[in-house]
Short mmCIF file of C-alpha atoms in Angstrom, two decimals:
data_model
loop_
_atom_site.label_atom_id
_atom_site.label_comp_id
_atom_site.label_asym_id
_atom_site.label_seq_id
_atom_site.Cartn_x
_atom_site.Cartn_y
_atom_site.Cartn_z
CA MET L 1 114.89 132.02 80.24
CA ALA L 2 117.72 131.24 77.83
CA ALA L 3 120.36 133.93 77.97
CA GLU L 4 121.59 135.56 74.77
CA ASN L 5 125.20 135.88 75.81
CA PRO L 6 127.15 132.68 74.89
CA ALA L 7 129.36 132.97 77.97
CA VAL L 8 126.34 133.17 80.24
CA ARG L 9 124.76 130.27 78.38
CA LEU L 10 127.88 128.19 78.93
CA VAL L 11 127.88 128.95 82.66
CA GLU L 12 124.18 128.08 82.79
CA LYS L 13 124.82 124.76 81.01
CA VAL L 14 127.67 123.84 83.33
CA GLY L 15 125.53 124.78 86.31
CA ARG L 16 122.58 122.65 85.18
CA GLY L 17 124.89 119.73 84.43
CA THR L 18 126.45 119.98 87.88
CA VAL L 19 123.08 120.09 89.60
CA ARG L 20 121.94 117.07 87.63
CA ALA L 21 125.11 115.13 88.43
CA LEU L 22 124.80 115.91 92.15
CA ASP L 23 121.16 114.90 91.96
CA GLU L 24 122.09 111.53 90.47
CA ILE L 25 124.89 110.94 92.99
CA GLY L 26 122.45 111.71 95.79
CA PHE L 27 119.90 109.33 94.29
CA ALA L 28 122.57 106.62 94.03
CA ALA L 29 123.45 107.11 97.69
CA VAL L 30 119.78 106.77 98.67
CA LEU L 31 119.41 103.56 96.62
CA MET L 32 122.56 102.15 98.23
CA ALA L 33 121.34 103.02 101.74
CA GLU L 34 117.87 101.58 101.07
CA SER L 35 119.35 98.37 99.63
CA LEU L 36 121.49 97.91 102.74
CA TYR L 37 118.44 98.63 104.91
CA TRP L 38 116.34 95.95 103.19
CA LEU L 39 119.24 93.50 103.31
CA VAL L 40 119.52 93.91 107.07
CA ALA L 41 115.93 94.56 108.10
CA GLY L 42 113.95 93.10 105.19
CA ARG L 43 113.17 89.75 106.73
CA ARG L 44 111.76 91.29 109.90
CA LYS L 45 109.62 93.73 107.89
CA ARG L 46 108.28 90.97 105.65
CA GLN L 47 110.15 92.39 102.65
CA PRO L 48 113.04 89.90 102.40
CA VAL L 49 115.73 90.11 99.75
CA ARG L 50 115.36 86.72 98.05
CA VAL L 51 118.38 84.46 97.94
CA ALA L 52 117.09 82.90 94.72
CA ALA L 53 117.06 86.32 93.03
CA VAL L 54 120.65 86.96 94.15
CA PHE L 55 121.76 83.61 92.75
CA GLN L 56 120.03 84.23 89.45
CA GLN L 57 121.77 87.59 89.14
CA ALA L 58 125.08 86.03 90.16
CA ARG L 59 124.73 83.49 87.39
CA GLU L 60 123.93 86.11 84.77
CA ILE L 61 126.70 88.47 85.89
CA GLY L 62 129.30 85.86 86.75
CA VAL L 63 129.01 82.42 85.24
CA ASP L 64 127.75 83.66 81.88
CA ALA L 65 130.69 86.09 81.66
CA LEU L 66 133.37 83.43 82.24
CA PRO L 67 134.10 82.45 78.60
CA ILE L 68 134.58 85.99 77.32
CA LEU L 69 136.43 87.05 80.46
CA SER L 70 138.80 84.11 80.04
CA VAL L 71 139.56 85.08 76.45
CA LEU L 72 140.18 88.71 77.38
CA SER L 73 142.37 88.00 80.40
CA PHE L 74 144.39 85.42 78.51
CA THR L 75 145.00 87.98 75.77
CA ILE L 76 145.93 90.67 78.27
CA GLY L 77 148.38 88.29 79.93
CA VAL L 78 150.11 87.48 76.63
CA MET L 79 150.13 91.15 75.68
CA LEU L 80 151.76 92.11 79.00
CA ALA L 81 154.38 89.39 78.52
CA ILE L 82 155.24 90.62 75.02
CA GLN L 83 155.48 94.25 76.10
CA GLY L 84 157.27 93.39 79.33
CA ILE L 85 159.99 91.43 77.60
CA TYR L 86 160.36 94.13 74.93
CA THR L 87 160.69 96.87 77.56
CA LEU L 88 163.06 94.98 79.85
CA LYS L 89 165.28 93.96 76.93
CA ALA L 90 166.43 97.59 76.84
CA PHE L 91 168.04 96.98 80.25
CA GLY L 92 168.95 93.38 79.58
CA ALA L 93 166.65 92.46 82.44
CA GLU L 94 164.09 90.29 80.65
CA SER L 95 164.58 87.49 83.17
CA ARG L 96 162.78 89.71 85.74
CA VAL L 97 159.69 90.02 83.55
CA ALA L 98 157.58 87.70 85.75
CA THR L 99 157.69 90.20 88.60
CA GLY L 100 156.37 93.00 86.40
CA ILE L 101 153.66 90.83 84.92
CA ALA L 102 152.53 89.52 88.29
CA LEU L 103 152.23 92.97 89.84
CA SER L 104 150.54 94.54 86.82
CA VAL L 105 147.99 91.75 86.50
CA VAL L 106 147.12 91.39 90.14
CA ARG L 107 147.16 95.06 91.15
CA GLU L 108 145.72 96.57 88.01
CA PHE L 109 144.78 94.76 84.85
CA SER L 110 142.52 91.96 86.10
CA SER L 111 140.25 94.19 88.15
CA LEU L 112 140.16 96.80 85.41
CA ILE L 113 139.34 94.42 82.55
CA THR L 114 136.77 92.57 84.68
CA GLY L 115 135.17 95.86 85.69
CA VAL L 116 134.98 97.10 82.11
CA LEU L 117 133.60 93.79 80.89
CA VAL L 118 130.93 93.56 83.62
CA ALA L 119 129.99 97.21 83.06
CA GLY L 120 129.50 96.48 79.37
CA ARG L 121 127.64 93.20 79.85
CA SER L 122 125.68 93.51 83.08
CA GLY L 123 125.65 97.20 84.00
CA SER L 124 124.05 98.03 80.68
CA ALA L 125 121.65 95.07 80.96
CA LEU L 126 120.61 96.28 84.39
CA ALA L 127 119.98 99.80 83.11
CA ALA L 128 118.02 98.51 80.10
CA ARG L 129 115.95 96.13 82.22
CA LEU L 130 115.03 98.78 84.78
CA GLY L 131 114.42 101.36 82.08
CA THR L 132 112.07 99.05 80.20
CA MET L 133 110.28 98.11 83.41
CA LYS L 134 109.82 101.77 84.26
CA ILE L 135 108.37 102.54 80.84
CA ASN L 136 106.02 99.54 80.94
CA GLN L 137 104.74 100.66 84.36
CA GLU L 138 106.15 97.44 85.81
CA ILE L 139 107.84 99.38 88.62
CA ASP L 140 104.53 101.08 89.42
CA ALA L 141 102.95 97.64 89.38
CA LEU L 142 105.48 96.41 91.96
CA THR L 143 104.83 99.44 94.14
CA VAL L 144 101.06 99.04 94.14
CA MET L 145 101.42 95.32 94.85
CA GLY L 146 103.21 96.24 98.06
CA ILE L 147 106.56 94.94 96.81
CA GLU L 148 109.25 97.49 97.63
CA PRO L 149 111.03 98.06 94.27
CA VAL L 150 114.47 98.79 95.74
CA ARG L 151 114.51 95.58 97.72
CA TYR L 152 113.15 93.58 94.80
CA LEU L 153 115.11 95.13 91.92
CA VAL L 154 118.22 96.83 93.33
CA ALA L 155 119.37 94.82 96.35
CA PRO L 156 119.76 91.44 94.56
CA PRO L 157 122.05 92.69 91.75
CA LEU L 158 124.01 94.78 94.26
CA VAL L 159 124.77 91.75 96.43
CA ALA L 160 125.45 89.57 93.39
CA MET L 161 127.89 92.12 91.91
CA VAL L 162 129.80 92.62 95.15
CA VAL L 163 130.30 88.85 95.48
CA VAL L 164 130.79 87.97 91.84
CA VAL L 165 133.04 90.75 90.49
CA PRO L 166 135.91 90.05 92.92
CA ALA L 167 135.48 86.33 92.20
CA LEU L 168 135.69 87.02 88.47
CA THR L 169 138.76 89.15 89.13
CA MET L 170 140.41 86.20 90.90
CA TRP L 171 139.67 84.04 87.88
CA ALA L 172 141.09 86.72 85.58
CA HIS L 173 144.30 86.74 87.68
CA LEU L 174 144.77 83.03 87.09
CA VAL L 175 144.01 83.09 83.38
CA ALA L 176 146.10 86.19 82.67
CA LEU L 177 149.09 84.85 84.61
CA PHE L 178 148.72 81.52 82.82
CA GLY L 179 148.63 83.22 79.41
CA ALA L 180 151.66 85.36 80.24
CA GLY L 181 153.44 82.26 81.53
CA LEU L 182 152.95 80.39 78.28
CA TYR L 183 154.58 83.21 76.32
CA VAL L 184 157.37 83.87 78.83
CA THR L 185 158.41 80.22 79.14
CA GLY L 186 158.53 79.88 75.38
CA GLU L 187 160.41 83.11 74.79
CA LEU L 188 162.89 82.95 77.66
CA GLN L 189 163.40 79.17 77.64
CA ILE L 190 162.53 78.70 81.32
CA SER L 191 160.32 76.04 82.87
CA PHE L 192 156.70 76.83 83.80
CA GLY L 193 157.47 75.84 87.38
CA ALA L 194 160.25 78.44 87.55
CA TYR L 195 157.87 81.08 86.17
CA VAL L 196 155.22 80.20 88.76
CA SER L 197 157.66 80.41 91.63
CA GLN L 198 158.88 83.80 90.37
CA VAL L 199 155.30 85.03 90.26
CA ILE L 200 154.53 83.76 93.76
CA GLU L 201 157.73 85.32 95.06
CA ALA L 202 156.81 88.67 93.53
CA LEU L 203 153.33 88.85 95.02
CA ARG L 204 152.43 89.85 98.55
CA LEU L 205 149.01 89.49 100.11
CA ALA L 206 148.67 93.29 100.01
CA ASP L 207 148.89 93.23 96.21
CA LEU L 208 146.07 90.72 96.00
CA ALA L 209 143.99 92.72 98.48
CA HIS L 210 144.65 95.89 96.46
CA GLY L 211 143.16 94.38 93.29
CA LEU L 212 140.22 92.70 95.01
CA ALA L 213 139.28 95.76 97.06
CA LYS L 214 139.18 97.77 93.87
CA SER L 215 137.00 95.23 92.13
CA GLY L 216 134.54 95.37 95.07
CA ILE L 217 134.30 99.14 94.63
CA PHE L 218 133.85 98.70 90.87
CA ALA L 219 131.00 96.28 91.56
CA VAL L 220 129.12 98.88 93.61
CA LEU L 221 129.80 101.59 91.01
CA ILE L 222 128.55 99.46 88.10
CA THR L 223 125.33 98.54 89.92
CA LEU L 224 124.53 102.05 91.08
CA VAL L 225 125.28 103.64 87.71
CA GLY L 226 123.07 101.01 86.04
CA VAL L 227 120.09 101.37 88.36
CA VAL L 228 120.23 105.17 88.56
CA ASN L 229 120.25 105.45 84.76
CA GLY L 230 117.51 102.85 84.45
CA ALA L 231 115.32 104.57 87.01
CA LEU L 232 115.72 107.99 85.39
CA VAL L 233 114.73 106.86 81.91
CA SER L 234 112.31 108.97 79.93
CA GLY L 235 111.16 108.97 76.33
CA GLY L 236 110.14 105.44 75.42
CA ALA L 237 112.24 102.83 73.66
CA GLU L 238 114.65 105.42 72.34
CA GLY L 239 115.19 106.61 75.89
CA VAL L 240 116.07 103.09 76.98
CA GLY L 241 118.70 102.91 74.24
CA ARG L 242 120.12 106.24 75.31
CA ILE L 243 120.40 105.38 79.00
CA THR L 244 121.92 102.00 78.19
CA THR L 245 124.76 103.67 76.31
CA ARG L 246 125.00 106.34 78.98
CA SER L 247 125.28 103.80 81.75
CA VAL L 248 128.13 101.95 80.01
CA VAL L 249 130.05 105.16 79.39
CA HIS L 250 129.47 106.42 82.94
CA ALA L 251 130.34 103.10 84.54
CA ILE L 252 133.59 102.71 82.60
CA SER L 253 134.58 106.33 83.31
CA ALA L 254 133.79 105.87 86.98
CA ILE L 255 135.85 102.68 87.06
CA VAL L 256 138.91 104.21 85.40
CA ILE L 257 138.84 107.37 87.53
CA THR L 258 138.24 105.46 90.75
CA ASP L 259 141.07 103.14 89.81
CA MET L 260 143.47 106.04 89.53
CA ILE L 261 142.31 107.65 92.78
CA PHE L 262 142.50 104.33 94.62
CA ALA L 263 145.99 103.59 93.34
CA PHE L 264 147.10 107.12 94.23
CA ALA L 265 145.65 106.97 97.73
CA VAL L 266 146.78 103.45 98.61
CA THR L 267 150.09 103.01 96.86
CA ARG L 268 151.95 106.17 97.86
CA MET S 1 74.46 103.01 100.66
CA SER S 2 75.19 101.65 104.12
CA GLY S 3 76.30 103.76 107.05
CA ALA S 4 79.79 102.24 107.05
CA ALA S 5 82.78 104.44 106.31
CA PRO S 6 83.38 104.77 102.57
CA THR S 7 86.14 102.66 101.03
CA ILE S 8 87.62 105.62 99.18
CA GLU S 9 87.49 109.18 100.38
CA VAL S 10 89.15 111.94 98.42
CA GLU S 11 88.99 115.46 99.83
CA ARG S 12 89.91 118.69 98.03
CA LEU S 13 92.70 117.00 96.08
CA VAL S 14 94.94 119.47 94.27
CA ALA S 15 97.87 118.32 92.16
CA HIS S 16 100.45 119.96 89.91
CA TYR S 17 102.78 118.81 87.17
CA GLY S 18 105.50 121.40 87.52
CA GLN S 19 103.67 124.73 87.40
CA ARG S 20 100.54 123.37 85.75
CA GLU S 21 97.57 122.57 87.96
CA VAL S 22 96.14 119.22 86.87
CA LEU S 23 93.64 118.51 89.62
CA ARG S 24 91.78 121.50 91.00
CA GLY S 25 90.12 120.32 94.19
CA VAL S 26 88.58 116.91 93.59
CA ASP S 27 86.14 115.45 96.13
CA LEU S 28 85.11 111.84 95.69
CA THR S 29 83.75 109.06 97.86
CA VAL S 30 83.21 105.47 96.86
CA ALA S 31 81.13 103.18 99.06
CA GLU S 32 81.94 99.57 99.83
CA GLY S 33 80.99 97.23 97.00
CA GLU S 34 80.31 100.07 94.61
CA ILE S 35 81.59 100.31 91.04
CA MET S 36 82.66 103.86 90.34
CA VAL S 37 83.59 104.81 86.80
CA ILE S 38 85.78 107.85 86.28
CA MET S 39 85.25 109.29 82.82
CA GLY S 40 86.72 112.17 80.96
CA GLY S 41 88.47 113.11 77.78
CA SER S 42 92.20 112.99 77.22
CA GLY S 43 94.01 115.45 79.45
CA SER S 44 91.05 115.78 81.80
CA GLY S 45 93.19 114.58 84.70
CA LYS S 46 91.67 111.14 85.11
CA SER S 47 94.97 109.28 84.89
CA THR S 48 96.51 111.73 87.33
CA LEU S 49 93.61 111.17 89.70
CA LEU S 50 94.10 107.42 89.43
CA ASN S 51 97.84 107.75 90.15
CA HIS S 52 96.98 109.75 93.25
CA LEU S 53 94.46 107.14 94.36
CA LEU S 54 97.22 104.54 93.98
CA GLY S 55 99.66 106.64 95.98
CA LEU S 56 102.11 106.82 93.08
CA LEU S 57 102.08 110.62 93.13
CA ARG S 58 102.07 113.07 96.02
CA PRO S 59 99.34 115.70 95.96
CA THR S 60 100.00 119.40 96.48
CA SER S 61 97.19 119.45 99.02
CA GLY S 62 94.15 117.43 100.00
CA THR S 63 93.81 113.90 101.30
CA VAL S 64 93.25 110.44 99.85
CA ARG S 65 91.88 107.83 102.26
CA LEU S 66 91.71 104.19 101.20
CA LEU S 67 90.02 101.64 103.48
CA GLY S 68 90.17 104.29 106.22
CA HIS S 69 93.90 105.15 105.92
CA ASP S 70 95.31 108.42 104.68
CA ILE S 71 97.83 107.02 102.19
CA ASN S 72 100.03 110.10 102.19
CA ARG S 73 100.44 110.08 105.98
CA LEU S 74 100.75 106.34 106.48
CA PRO S 75 104.23 105.08 107.52
CA ALA S 76 105.97 103.31 104.63
CA LEU S 77 105.63 99.80 106.03
CA GLU S 78 101.94 100.15 106.84
CA LEU S 79 101.41 101.48 103.33
CA LEU S 80 103.06 98.33 101.95
CA ASP S 81 100.64 96.28 104.08
CA LEU S 82 97.66 98.31 102.91
CA ARG S 83 98.68 97.72 99.31
CA ARG S 84 98.32 93.97 99.79
CA ARG S 85 94.58 94.57 100.10
CA ILE S 86 94.40 96.58 96.88
CA GLY S 87 94.52 95.22 93.34
CA VAL S 88 95.46 97.26 90.27
CA ALA S 89 95.12 96.39 86.60
CA PHE S 90 97.18 98.86 84.59
CA GLN S 91 96.25 100.09 81.16
CA SER S 92 99.21 98.40 79.49
CA GLY S 93 98.89 95.37 81.75
CA ALA S 94 102.35 95.99 83.21
CA LEU S 95 102.98 92.25 83.33
CA PHE S 96 106.61 91.44 84.11
CA SER S 97 108.03 90.51 80.76
CA SER S 98 110.67 88.18 82.21
CA LEU S 99 108.07 86.00 83.94
CA THR S 100 105.43 83.69 82.48
CA VAL S 101 101.78 84.60 82.86
CA ALA S 102 101.35 82.15 85.75
CA GLU S 103 104.49 83.44 87.49
CA ASN S 104 103.19 86.97 87.10
CA ILE S 105 99.96 86.02 88.82
CA MET S 106 101.81 84.10 91.53
CA LEU S 107 104.23 86.94 92.30
CA PRO S 108 102.10 88.69 94.96
CA LEU S 109 101.42 85.30 96.61
CA ARG S 110 105.11 84.43 96.55
CA GLU S 111 106.11 87.76 98.07
CA HIS S 112 103.34 88.15 100.62
CA THR S 113 102.31 84.68 101.73
CA ASP S 114 103.94 81.49 102.97
CA LEU S 115 101.91 79.22 100.71
CA ASP S 116 103.72 76.30 99.14
CA GLU S 117 104.44 76.20 95.43
CA LYS S 118 101.59 73.78 94.66
CA THR S 119 98.95 75.87 96.38
CA MET S 120 100.14 78.99 94.61
CA ALA S 121 99.99 77.22 91.27
CA ILE S 122 96.41 76.14 92.01
CA ILE S 123 95.39 79.68 92.98
CA ALA S 124 97.03 81.03 89.82
CA ARG S 125 95.13 78.52 87.67
CA LEU S 126 91.93 79.38 89.50
CA LYS S 127 92.36 83.07 88.73
CA LEU S 128 93.25 82.31 85.09
CA GLU S 129 90.02 80.28 84.97
CA VAL S 130 88.11 83.32 86.30
CA VAL S 131 89.40 85.53 83.48
CA SER S 132 88.91 82.73 80.88
CA LEU S 133 92.60 82.27 80.23
CA SER S 134 92.97 78.70 81.46
CA GLY S 135 95.85 76.94 79.75
CA PHE S 136 97.76 80.13 78.98
CA GLY S 137 99.75 80.17 82.21
CA ALA S 138 102.96 78.90 80.66
CA LEU S 139 103.13 81.59 77.98
CA MET S 140 105.24 84.73 78.20
CA PRO S 141 103.39 88.07 78.20
CA SER S 142 104.88 88.90 74.80
CA GLU S 143 103.02 85.91 73.35
CA LEU S 144 99.60 87.21 74.39
CA SER S 145 97.19 89.43 72.49
CA GLY S 146 96.10 92.81 73.83
CA GLY S 147 92.86 91.52 75.32
CA MET S 148 94.60 88.55 76.90
CA ILE S 149 97.19 90.82 78.51
CA LYS S 150 94.42 92.94 80.04
CA ARG S 151 92.69 89.84 81.36
CA ALA S 152 95.94 88.43 82.73
CA ALA S 153 96.60 91.77 84.43
CA LEU S 154 93.13 91.57 85.97
CA ALA S 155 93.89 88.04 87.19
CA ARG S 156 97.07 89.29 88.83
CA ALA S 157 95.19 92.21 90.37
CA ILE S 158 92.69 89.92 92.09
CA VAL S 159 95.04 87.13 93.14
CA MET S 160 95.24 88.39 96.75
CA ASP S 161 91.42 88.75 96.87
CA PRO S 162 91.63 92.51 97.37
CA LYS S 163 88.93 94.62 98.99
CA LEU S 164 89.55 97.33 96.45
CA LEU S 165 90.22 97.01 92.73
CA PHE S 166 91.44 99.70 90.34
CA CYS S 167 91.23 99.23 86.58
CA ASP S 168 92.84 101.69 84.19
CA GLU S 169 91.17 101.60 80.76
CA PRO S 170 90.34 97.89 80.98
CA THR S 171 88.65 97.90 77.58
CA ALA S 172 90.63 100.48 75.61
CA GLY S 173 91.71 99.26 72.19
CA LEU S 174 89.81 95.97 72.40
CA ASP S 175 87.12 94.72 70.07
CA PRO S 176 83.50 94.96 71.31
CA VAL S 177 83.17 91.26 72.12
CA VAL S 178 86.29 91.13 74.24
CA SER S 179 85.48 94.41 75.96
CA SER S 180 82.02 93.27 76.89
CA SER S 181 83.49 90.08 78.31
CA ILE S 182 85.82 92.18 80.47
CA ASP S 183 82.84 94.25 81.63
CA GLU S 184 81.02 91.05 82.56
CA LEU S 185 84.10 89.98 84.46
CA ILE S 186 84.25 93.18 86.50
CA LEU S 187 80.56 92.84 87.38
CA ARG S 188 80.99 89.19 88.33
CA LEU S 189 83.98 89.97 90.56
CA ARG S 190 81.99 92.56 92.43
CA ASP S 191 79.01 90.26 92.86
CA ALA S 192 81.07 87.26 93.90
CA MET S 193 83.65 88.92 96.11
CA GLY S 194 82.07 92.23 97.07
CA MET S 195 85.03 94.20 95.74
CA THR S 196 84.87 97.94 95.61
CA THR S 197 85.92 98.85 92.09
CA VAL S 198 87.18 102.02 90.46
CA VAL S 199 87.37 101.96 86.68
CA VAL S 200 88.97 104.73 84.67
CA THR S 201 87.79 104.70 81.09
CA HIS S 202 86.70 106.76 78.15
CA ASP S 203 84.74 103.85 76.68
CA LEU S 204 81.12 105.02 76.99
CA ASP S 205 79.41 101.68 76.38
CA SER S 206 81.56 99.98 78.92
CA ALA S 207 81.06 102.77 81.46
CA PHE S 208 77.27 102.56 81.23
CA ARG S 209 77.30 98.76 81.40
CA ILE S 210 79.24 98.43 84.62
CA ALA S 211 78.87 101.65 86.60
CA ASP S 212 76.86 102.13 89.78
CA ARG S 213 77.92 105.73 89.70
CA ILE S 214 79.85 107.75 87.15
CA CYS S 215 82.09 110.70 87.79
CA VAL S 216 82.94 112.94 84.86
CA LEU S 217 86.22 114.79 85.04
CA GLU S 218 87.05 117.80 82.94
CA ASP S 219 90.06 120.03 83.20
CA GLY S 220 90.93 118.77 86.68
CA ARG S 221 87.43 119.26 88.12
CA ILE S 222 84.50 116.94 88.61
CA ILE S 223 81.72 118.36 86.45
CA ALA S 224 79.14 115.66 87.01
CA MET S 225 78.66 112.77 89.38
CA GLY S 226 75.80 110.39 89.86
CA GLY S 227 73.98 107.29 88.66
CA LYS S 228 73.72 106.42 84.97
CA GLU S 229 70.39 108.19 84.52
CA GLU S 230 71.59 111.32 86.24
CA ILE S 231 74.60 111.48 83.95
CA ARG S 232 72.50 110.78 80.85
CA GLY S 233 70.08 113.51 81.88
CA SER S 234 72.79 115.99 82.77
CA ARG S 235 72.20 119.48 81.47
CA ASN S 236 75.90 120.22 81.44
CA GLY S 237 76.89 120.82 77.82
CA ARG S 238 80.34 119.31 78.24
CA VAL S 239 78.89 116.12 79.70
CA GLN S 240 76.52 115.91 76.77
CA ASN S 241 79.40 116.50 74.36
CA LEU S 242 81.25 113.59 75.92
CA LEU S 243 78.16 111.37 75.81
CA ASN S 244 77.31 112.23 72.23
CA ARG S 245 80.90 112.25 70.99
CA ARG S 246 80.63 115.82 69.80
CA SER S 247 83.79 117.78 69.50
CA GLU S 248 84.12 120.88 71.62
CA GLU S 249 83.25 123.96 69.66
CA VAL S 250 86.11 126.33 69.97
CA THR S 251 85.54 129.93 69.06
CA LEU S 252 88.40 130.95 66.89
CA ASP S 253 90.23 134.19 67.43
CA PRO S 254 91.89 134.81 64.05
CA GLU S 255 94.57 137.08 65.43
CA ALA S 256 95.58 134.72 68.18
CA TYR S 257 95.57 131.89 65.64
CA LEU S 258 97.95 133.76 63.35
CA ARG S 259 100.20 134.63 66.26
CA ARG S 260 100.35 130.97 67.27
CA LEU S 261 101.25 129.94 63.74
CA ILE S 262 104.18 132.32 63.48
CA GLY S 263 105.37 131.17 66.89
CA GLU S 264 104.73 134.31 68.90
CA GLY S 265 101.87 132.89 70.88
#
């Protein structure tokens, strides 16, 4: 029964939205648990997670993303160098810019830009693929063939993401720092070797771990958001379009919010 | 019929979509090697019944036993094992669009057996031969016509040599020649491999060509069940309407009609 009172309607809407969100989070947790179960126990139960499927996913998520990721991280590196020098000029401290760039890239920007890129490229593709399969009864077909859909469709991309996203983040570190270095050495008239040693001096292992740990979490978030949206599709081809958009928006929001929480919890 | 336990046993199956009751106590048994055709108009509950037979939906009450196992009580892993002995050809084919036709057919073999690649390829070609699709293995499903997709789906359904085969609308939307070739195929599969077959269809010609027994579903209930002659001779008006393609005569209540139109119904 729809209430007449707008205030009551608003409360009802918020309530329904909350229930739905909790429902989806619960579903994501179940998918995660089942994927881990099949990864560990699959071979004994004659439902193995195929290595070939993981590699194929890893190629699609990782290798195919390298060109665009390189362009983006290079650009981010140059951008950070420009802004860093501009900011530090106010204090006459532009010679310390390498420290700022190194920490920003390694702790924050690489994992964030990689996460956003993978969410846009592969999270959405995952949602669209699962959504289309659901609509074409392909997931039913897997079930009735005795092929467990979670182990066949969810576990391989989950493993691939968790391995590949941190690896991509490492690559983004290198490219972004290289791009920043090109600008800094030109602008400040220092040698590239001096820049590199400043960067290495600025970084501790903990900074690297901070960025990589985050990217691992992002990988799980992107996969789960993609598969949950794909599995909950309804309404034909239009529905697939809707959940694809929804999964990108959700994944990027989840990444940004998690990033903040992680930084807050770990850095202080 | 032999004295052996029936391949399919459905008892007092009741199912709901939300609040709406879709199956209202269905009882059905199918003997080994029998071809049972489930008929009924749109919305009669025949697709729902099929989904329950496949274990894709959970009933409100009642039991479904396939090959002697209650599929709603079976532990998950044993259910996966049971499903290896069951083949299903979906209405839309449900071929995996990212795999070629041959890879689609080989998928159950790849996942459930330790056969080497060459043997699997031979079996896949053999099954394509059976459904008269030899030479089409390398194509993608999107490159096939409607009838070819249905035949490829049938090939995938029988690749594990199942004891039990389900076909959802195997001839819907196909021209008469192709549909009669699919009917022939279903009959041949039963004769050659002794498969028990359940076909859901609203194609009358096809139903009467292949059926050993026919079960007519209407509004979630079985209103007639028996051999072809029994169904043809049924005195039930609704069965006759279905057989003679007459539309249901609805007595019109003018007041209710007007209320529906202005949205108060």
